[in-house]
Amino acid sequence: MKVKILIANWKMNKNLKDGLVLANAINKKITNTKSKKFIILPSIHSVNYIKQNIKKSILIGAQDCSPFLKGAYTGDVSAKMIKSIGCKFTLIGHSERRIYNNETNKLLLEKVCRANEAGLKIIFCVGETIEDFKKNNSLKVLKKQLTGIFGTNYNFNNLIIAYEPVWAIGTNKTPQIADIKKTHDFIKLFFKKNYKFSDIPVLYGGSVNSQNSKEIFSLECVNGGLVGGASLIAREFIKIYDTL
Ligand code: PEP
């Protein structure tokens, strides 16, 4: 049975106290099992605090990592540092970072290398803009975003892909179910064809809530979800987890 994964991306929300309250509220109601897992990505400042004070162990990750190993890179947090505070995962390539921080494929490749060297599992985000979607260019964009990022000897067991159409993030809009199937199938086939890896987990992200999650997760090619806004409300996140 393939494991189903739900990821909470808190972005730049929640202070130490509120983050811990939210993590505890979620953790009280749902539990990681062999077949169903949830991962929380708080802002990096609160990871240690949550880890130290949470009532029950939790899977936790960072929202980004530095492309550099160590040294004079003011403001950066290295993959090794992220690992040392108890993170098992890091998100790389979120569209907000691609857009607001001008992150290119070249930079993302470096981040992937550093995270891999540090032993972090990677959640790698891809997704097209509304312009590309309207021009029917979604698959072309996904191919470009995935090409040249992973070496042939990469450990693909440590990789999760999150398909997040940029136009669906925080907008209350989601693609048609047939479009979600098409993109997820395409991503899975990309890894099968290029790396002979047929088991890549692909999560859907973009305005997932407790009303639409059941239908999205019912697709066999969808291995779970990456949730932003709705993950900030414990009740809502738990409801979504129940539909996995
Ligand atoms: C995200 O930013 O990763 C995301 C999926 O956000 P939202 O659920 O708010 O659309």
mmCIF file of N, CA, C and O and ligand atoms in Angstrom, residues 7-11 41 91 94-96 125 162-166 168-174 204-209 225-232 240, ligand 1:
data_model
loop_
_atom_site.group_PDB
_atom_site.id
_atom_site.type_symbol
_atom_site.label_atom_id
_atom_site.label_comp_id
_atom_site.label_asym_id
_atom_site.label_seq_id
_atom_site.Cartn_x
_atom_site.Cartn_y
_atom_site.Cartn_z
ATOM 1 N N ILE A 7 0.803 17.564 4.084
ATOM 2 C CA ILE A 7 1.816 18.498 4.577
ATOM 3 C C ILE A 7 1.173 19.851 4.872
ATOM 4 O O ILE A 7 0.398 20.377 4.066
ATOM 5 N N ALA A 8 1.509 20.394 6.061
ATOM 6 C CA ALA A 8 1.014 21.721 6.451
ATOM 7 C C ALA A 8 2.114 22.742 6.228
ATOM 8 O O ALA A 8 3.169 22.665 6.864
ATOM 9 N N ASN A 9 1.898 23.673 5.302
ATOM 10 C CA ASN A 9 2.863 24.740 5.051
ATOM 11 C C ASN A 9 2.354 26.007 5.735
ATOM 12 O O ASN A 9 1.457 26.673 5.222
ATOM 13 N N TRP A 10 2.942 26.312 6.892
ATOM 14 C CA TRP A 10 2.460 27.473 7.663
ATOM 15 C C TRP A 10 2.971 28.799 7.105
ATOM 16 O O TRP A 10 2.549 29.863 7.556
ATOM 17 N N LYS A 11 3.901 28.741 6.182
ATOM 18 C CA LYS A 11 4.496 29.958 5.604
ATOM 19 C C LYS A 11 5.000 30.880 6.732
ATOM 20 O O LYS A 11 5.474 30.386 7.735
ATOM 21 N N LEU A 41 5.347 22.089 8.482
ATOM 22 C CA LEU A 41 6.452 22.981 8.097
ATOM 23 C C LEU A 41 6.210 24.351 8.732
ATOM 24 O O LEU A 41 5.592 25.228 8.126
ATOM 25 N N LEU A 91 11.205 21.822 2.246
ATOM 26 C CA LEU A 91 10.492 22.199 1.019
ATOM 27 C C LEU A 91 11.488 22.962 0.149
ATOM 28 O O LEU A 91 12.258 23.780 0.655
ATOM 29 N N HIS A 94 9.181 26.247 -3.738
ATOM 30 C CA HIS A 94 7.805 26.753 -3.633
ATOM 31 C C HIS A 94 7.645 27.971 -4.550
ATOM 32 O O HIS A 94 8.569 28.783 -4.683
ATOM 33 N N SER A 95 6.483 28.104 -5.170
ATOM 34 C CA SER A 95 6.308 29.181 -6.157
ATOM 35 C C SER A 95 6.488 30.561 -5.532
ATOM 36 O O SER A 95 6.915 31.502 -6.211
ATOM 37 N N GLU A 96 6.164 30.704 -4.249
ATOM 38 C CA GLU A 96 6.357 32.016 -3.623
ATOM 39 C C GLU A 96 7.838 32.381 -3.585
ATOM 40 O O GLU A 96 8.203 33.547 -3.737
ATOM 41 N N CYS A 125 8.583 21.517 -5.151
ATOM 42 C CA CYS A 125 7.334 22.053 -5.710
ATOM 43 C C CYS A 125 7.481 22.455 -7.179
ATOM 44 O O CYS A 125 8.491 23.064 -7.561
ATOM 45 N N ALA A 162 5.509 18.048 -5.108
ATOM 46 C CA ALA A 162 4.213 18.693 -4.869
ATOM 47 C C ALA A 162 3.841 19.474 -6.124
ATOM 48 O O ALA A 162 4.572 20.398 -6.518
ATOM 49 N N TYR A 163 2.740 19.074 -6.748
ATOM 50 C CA TYR A 163 2.247 19.819 -7.905
ATOM 51 C C TYR A 163 1.320 20.913 -7.390
ATOM 52 O O TYR A 163 0.250 20.626 -6.834
ATOM 53 N N GLU A 164 1.742 22.163 -7.568
ATOM 54 C CA GLU A 164 0.967 23.293 -7.079
ATOM 55 C C GLU A 164 0.826 24.337 -8.192
ATOM 56 O O GLU A 164 1.744 25.154 -8.391
ATOM 57 N N PRO A 165 -0.291 24.320 -8.908
ATOM 58 C CA PRO A 165 -0.487 25.372 -9.912
ATOM 59 C C PRO A 165 -0.448 26.735 -9.207
ATOM 60 O O PRO A 165 -1.149 26.926 -8.205
ATOM 61 N N VAL A 166 0.358 27.648 -9.702
ATOM 62 C CA VAL A 166 0.535 28.943 -9.031
ATOM 63 C C VAL A 166 -0.814 29.657 -8.874
ATOM 64 O O VAL A 166 -1.102 30.272 -7.849
ATOM 65 N N ALA A 168 -3.604 28.469 -8.327
ATOM 66 C CA ALA A 168 -4.525 27.834 -7.366
ATOM 67 C C ALA A 168 -4.112 28.114 -5.924
ATOM 68 O O ALA A 168 -4.872 27.824 -4.994
ATOM 69 N N ILE A 169 -2.928 28.691 -5.734
ATOM 70 C CA ILE A 169 -2.433 28.899 -4.364
ATOM 71 C C ILE A 169 -3.100 30.115 -3.727
ATOM 72 O O ILE A 169 -2.990 31.238 -4.229
ATOM 73 N N GLY A 170 -3.830 29.841 -2.648
ATOM 74 C CA GLY A 170 -4.474 30.912 -1.887
ATOM 75 C C GLY A 170 -5.578 31.628 -2.629
ATOM 76 O O GLY A 170 -5.933 32.762 -2.278
ATOM 77 N N THR A 171 -6.135 31.028 -3.652
ATOM 78 C CA THR A 171 -7.126 31.722 -4.485
ATOM 79 C C THR A 171 -8.523 31.121 -4.386
ATOM 80 O O THR A 171 -9.467 31.659 -4.952
ATOM 81 N N ASN A 172 -8.626 29.984 -3.720
ATOM 82 C CA ASN A 172 -9.895 29.241 -3.672
ATOM 83 C C ASN A 172 -10.281 28.652 -5.020
ATOM 84 O O ASN A 172 -11.436 28.312 -5.242
ATOM 85 N N LYS A 173 -9.312 28.579 -5.912
ATOM 86 C CA LYS A 173 -9.573 27.966 -7.223
ATOM 87 C C LYS A 173 -8.775 26.674 -7.277
ATOM 88 O O LYS A 173 -7.623 26.637 -6.828
ATOM 89 N N THR A 174 -9.346 25.644 -7.855
ATOM 90 C CA THR A 174 -8.591 24.396 -8.055
ATOM 91 C C THR A 174 -8.803 23.941 -9.501
ATOM 92 O O THR A 174 -9.831 24.252 -10.112
ATOM 93 N N TYR A 204 -0.875 16.966 -4.343
ATOM 94 C CA TYR A 204 -1.505 18.136 -4.954
ATOM 95 C C TYR A 204 -1.535 19.275 -3.927
ATOM 96 O O TYR A 204 -1.857 19.058 -2.749
ATOM 97 N N GLY A 205 -1.249 20.493 -4.358
ATOM 98 C CA GLY A 205 -1.364 21.666 -3.494
ATOM 99 C C GLY A 205 -1.981 22.822 -4.241
ATOM 100 O O GLY A 205 -1.733 23.028 -5.438
ATOM 101 N N GLY A 206 -2.776 23.609 -3.519
ATOM 102 C CA GLY A 206 -3.433 24.787 -4.111
ATOM 103 C C GLY A 206 -4.889 24.806 -3.710
ATOM 104 O O GLY A 206 -5.697 24.069 -4.275
ATOM 105 N N SER A 207 -5.202 25.609 -2.668
ATOM 106 C CA SER A 207 -6.584 25.782 -2.196
ATOM 107 C C SER A 207 -7.271 24.479 -1.789
ATOM 108 O O SER A 207 -8.490 24.329 -1.978
ATOM 109 N N VAL A 208 -6.500 23.562 -1.234
ATOM 110 C CA VAL A 208 -7.130 22.347 -0.690
ATOM 111 C C VAL A 208 -7.864 22.728 0.598
ATOM 112 O O VAL A 208 -7.335 23.470 1.427
ATOM 113 N N ASN A 209 -9.098 22.253 0.732
ATOM 114 C CA ASN A 209 -9.842 22.451 1.982
ATOM 115 C C ASN A 209 -10.679 21.199 2.249
ATOM 116 O O ASN A 209 -10.637 20.243 1.466
ATOM 117 N N GLY A 225 -1.557 15.694 -0.048
ATOM 118 C CA GLY A 225 -1.694 17.120 -0.334
ATOM 119 C C GLY A 225 -0.704 17.988 0.411
ATOM 120 O O GLY A 225 -0.162 17.596 1.452
ATOM 121 N N LEU A 226 -0.489 19.158 -0.160
ATOM 122 C CA LEU A 226 0.291 20.213 0.502
ATOM 123 C C LEU A 226 -0.689 21.352 0.739
ATOM 124 O O LEU A 226 -1.299 21.862 -0.203
ATOM 125 N N VAL A 227 -0.858 21.707 2.007
ATOM 126 C CA VAL A 227 -1.921 22.639 2.364
ATOM 127 C C VAL A 227 -1.350 23.888 3.018
ATOM 128 O O VAL A 227 -0.554 23.784 3.963
ATOM 129 N N GLY A 228 -1.730 25.058 2.516
ATOM 130 C CA GLY A 228 -1.280 26.317 3.096
ATOM 131 C C GLY A 228 -2.324 26.864 4.051
ATOM 132 O O GLY A 228 -2.393 26.470 5.219
ATOM 133 N N GLY A 229 -3.174 27.736 3.550
ATOM 134 C CA GLY A 229 -4.167 28.439 4.378
ATOM 135 C C GLY A 229 -4.950 27.539 5.329
ATOM 136 O O GLY A 229 -5.052 27.828 6.534
ATOM 137 N N ALA A 230 -5.476 26.440 4.814
ATOM 138 C CA ALA A 230 -6.336 25.575 5.634
ATOM 139 C C ALA A 230 -5.547 24.821 6.705
ATOM 140 O O ALA A 230 -6.137 24.244 7.618
ATOM 141 N N SER A 231 -4.215 24.849 6.620
ATOM 142 C CA SER A 231 -3.430 24.138 7.639
ATOM 143 C C SER A 231 -3.233 24.991 8.890
ATOM 144 O O SER A 231 -2.699 24.525 9.894
ATOM 145 N N LEU A 232 -3.670 26.249 8.823
ATOM 146 C CA LEU A 232 -3.509 27.137 9.983
ATOM 147 C C LEU A 232 -4.672 27.012 10.960
ATOM 148 O O LEU A 232 -4.679 27.630 12.019
ATOM 149 N N ILE A 240 -9.269 17.504 6.760
ATOM 150 C CA ILE A 240 -8.616 17.161 5.486
ATOM 151 C C ILE A 240 -7.864 15.848 5.645
ATOM 152 O O ILE A 240 -7.935 14.968 4.778
HETATM 153 C C1 PEP B 1 0.876 26.502 -0.566
HETATM 154 O O1 PEP B 1 1.242 27.663 -0.487
HETATM 155 O O2 PEP B 1 1.710 25.571 -0.604
HETATM 156 C C2 PEP B 1 -0.551 26.227 -0.634
HETATM 157 C C3 PEP B 1 -0.943 25.088 -1.100
HETATM 158 O O3 PEP B 1 -1.361 27.236 -0.200
HETATM 159 P P1 PEP B 1 -2.973 27.208 -0.119
HETATM 160 O O4 PEP B 1 -3.382 25.866 0.423
HETATM 161 O O5 PEP B 1 -3.305 28.330 0.819
HETATM 162 O O6 PEP B 1 -3.475 27.420 -1.493
#
